[in-house]
Amino acid sequence: MRLRVEFTTEPFDLEEAPAHAVVARRVVQDAALDAVDVGPFGNTAEGGADAVLAAVDTMLRRSLAVGATRISLQVNVVEEAAGEGPREAAGEDAGPEAGR
């Protein structure tokens, strides 16, 4: 399964990115995710379910630890890549039922 996460951290500072925002962005940029897009008012990342959920857990813990007072996030299931079913996309073998 592939997931897309969109998130923002607060409080905002228009003059300089706060530590919690920097940490959150670094977590998603360093994770095994693809389609990462970071911006001043929101961030988006996409990848396999395990990688996205692990990155979200790390991002929440680290951002709160350095001063985030609110983190808004949304997680959506996204379509599988062409030719991939749910099992193949998750890295699982299709097994003996494949091709029937």
GROMACS .gro file of C-alpha atoms in nm, residues 27-77:
model
   51
   27VAL     CA    1   1.292   1.364   0.882
   28VAL     CA    2   1.087   1.327   0.562
   29GLN     CA    3   1.380   1.419   0.338
   30ASP     CA    4   1.603   1.158   0.506
   31ALA     CA    5   1.336   0.883   0.512
   32ALA     CA    6   1.299   0.620   0.242
   33LEU     CA    7   1.019   0.818   0.077
   34ASP     CA    8   0.967   0.954  -0.271
   35ALA     CA    9   0.782   1.255  -0.407
   36VAL     CA   10   0.889   1.467  -0.108
   37ASP     CA   11   0.784   1.831  -0.139
   38VAL     CA   12   0.870   2.073   0.142
   39GLY     CA   13   0.747   2.428   0.156
   40PRO     CA   14   0.703   2.718   0.395
   41PHE     CA   15   0.338   2.640   0.474
   42GLY     CA   16   0.311   2.264   0.423
   43ASN     CA   17   0.496   1.949   0.336
   44THR     CA   18   0.401   1.640   0.138
   45ALA     CA   19   0.567   1.301   0.107
   46GLU     CA   20   0.468   0.973  -0.049
   47GLY     CA   21   0.594   0.618  -0.023
   48GLY     CA   22   0.526   0.268   0.101
   49ALA     CA   23   0.302   0.241   0.406
   50ASP     CA   24   0.574   0.123   0.644
   51ALA     CA   25   0.814   0.399   0.541
   52VAL     CA   26   0.548   0.673   0.564
   53LEU     CA   27   0.420   0.556   0.902
   54ALA     CA   28   0.773   0.529   1.042
   55ALA     CA   29   0.856   0.878   0.914
   56VAL     CA   30   0.534   1.020   1.064
   57ASP     CA   31   0.615   0.865   1.403
   58THR     CA   32   0.968   1.006   1.397
   59MET     CA   33   0.852   1.345   1.270
   60LEU     CA   34   0.589   1.378   1.544
   61ARG     CA   35   0.824   1.281   1.825
   62ARG     CA   36   1.117   1.496   1.711
   63SER     CA   37   0.912   1.803   1.619
   64LEU     CA   38   0.730   1.803   1.952
   65ALA     CA   39   1.060   1.760   2.135
   66VAL     CA   40   1.199   2.082   1.983
   67GLY     CA   41   0.900   2.307   2.031
   68ALA     CA   42   0.609   2.226   1.800
   69THR     CA   43   0.285   2.310   1.975
   70ARG     CA   44   0.059   2.177   1.701
   71ILE     CA   45   0.112   1.937   1.413
   72SER     CA   46  -0.163   1.896   1.157
   73LEU     CA   47  -0.142   1.598   0.928
   74GLN     CA   48  -0.343   1.407   0.680
   75VAL     CA   49  -0.264   1.058   0.553
   76ASN     CA   50  -0.422   0.926   0.233
   77VAL     CA   51  -0.400   0.594   0.054
   0.00000   0.00000   0.00000
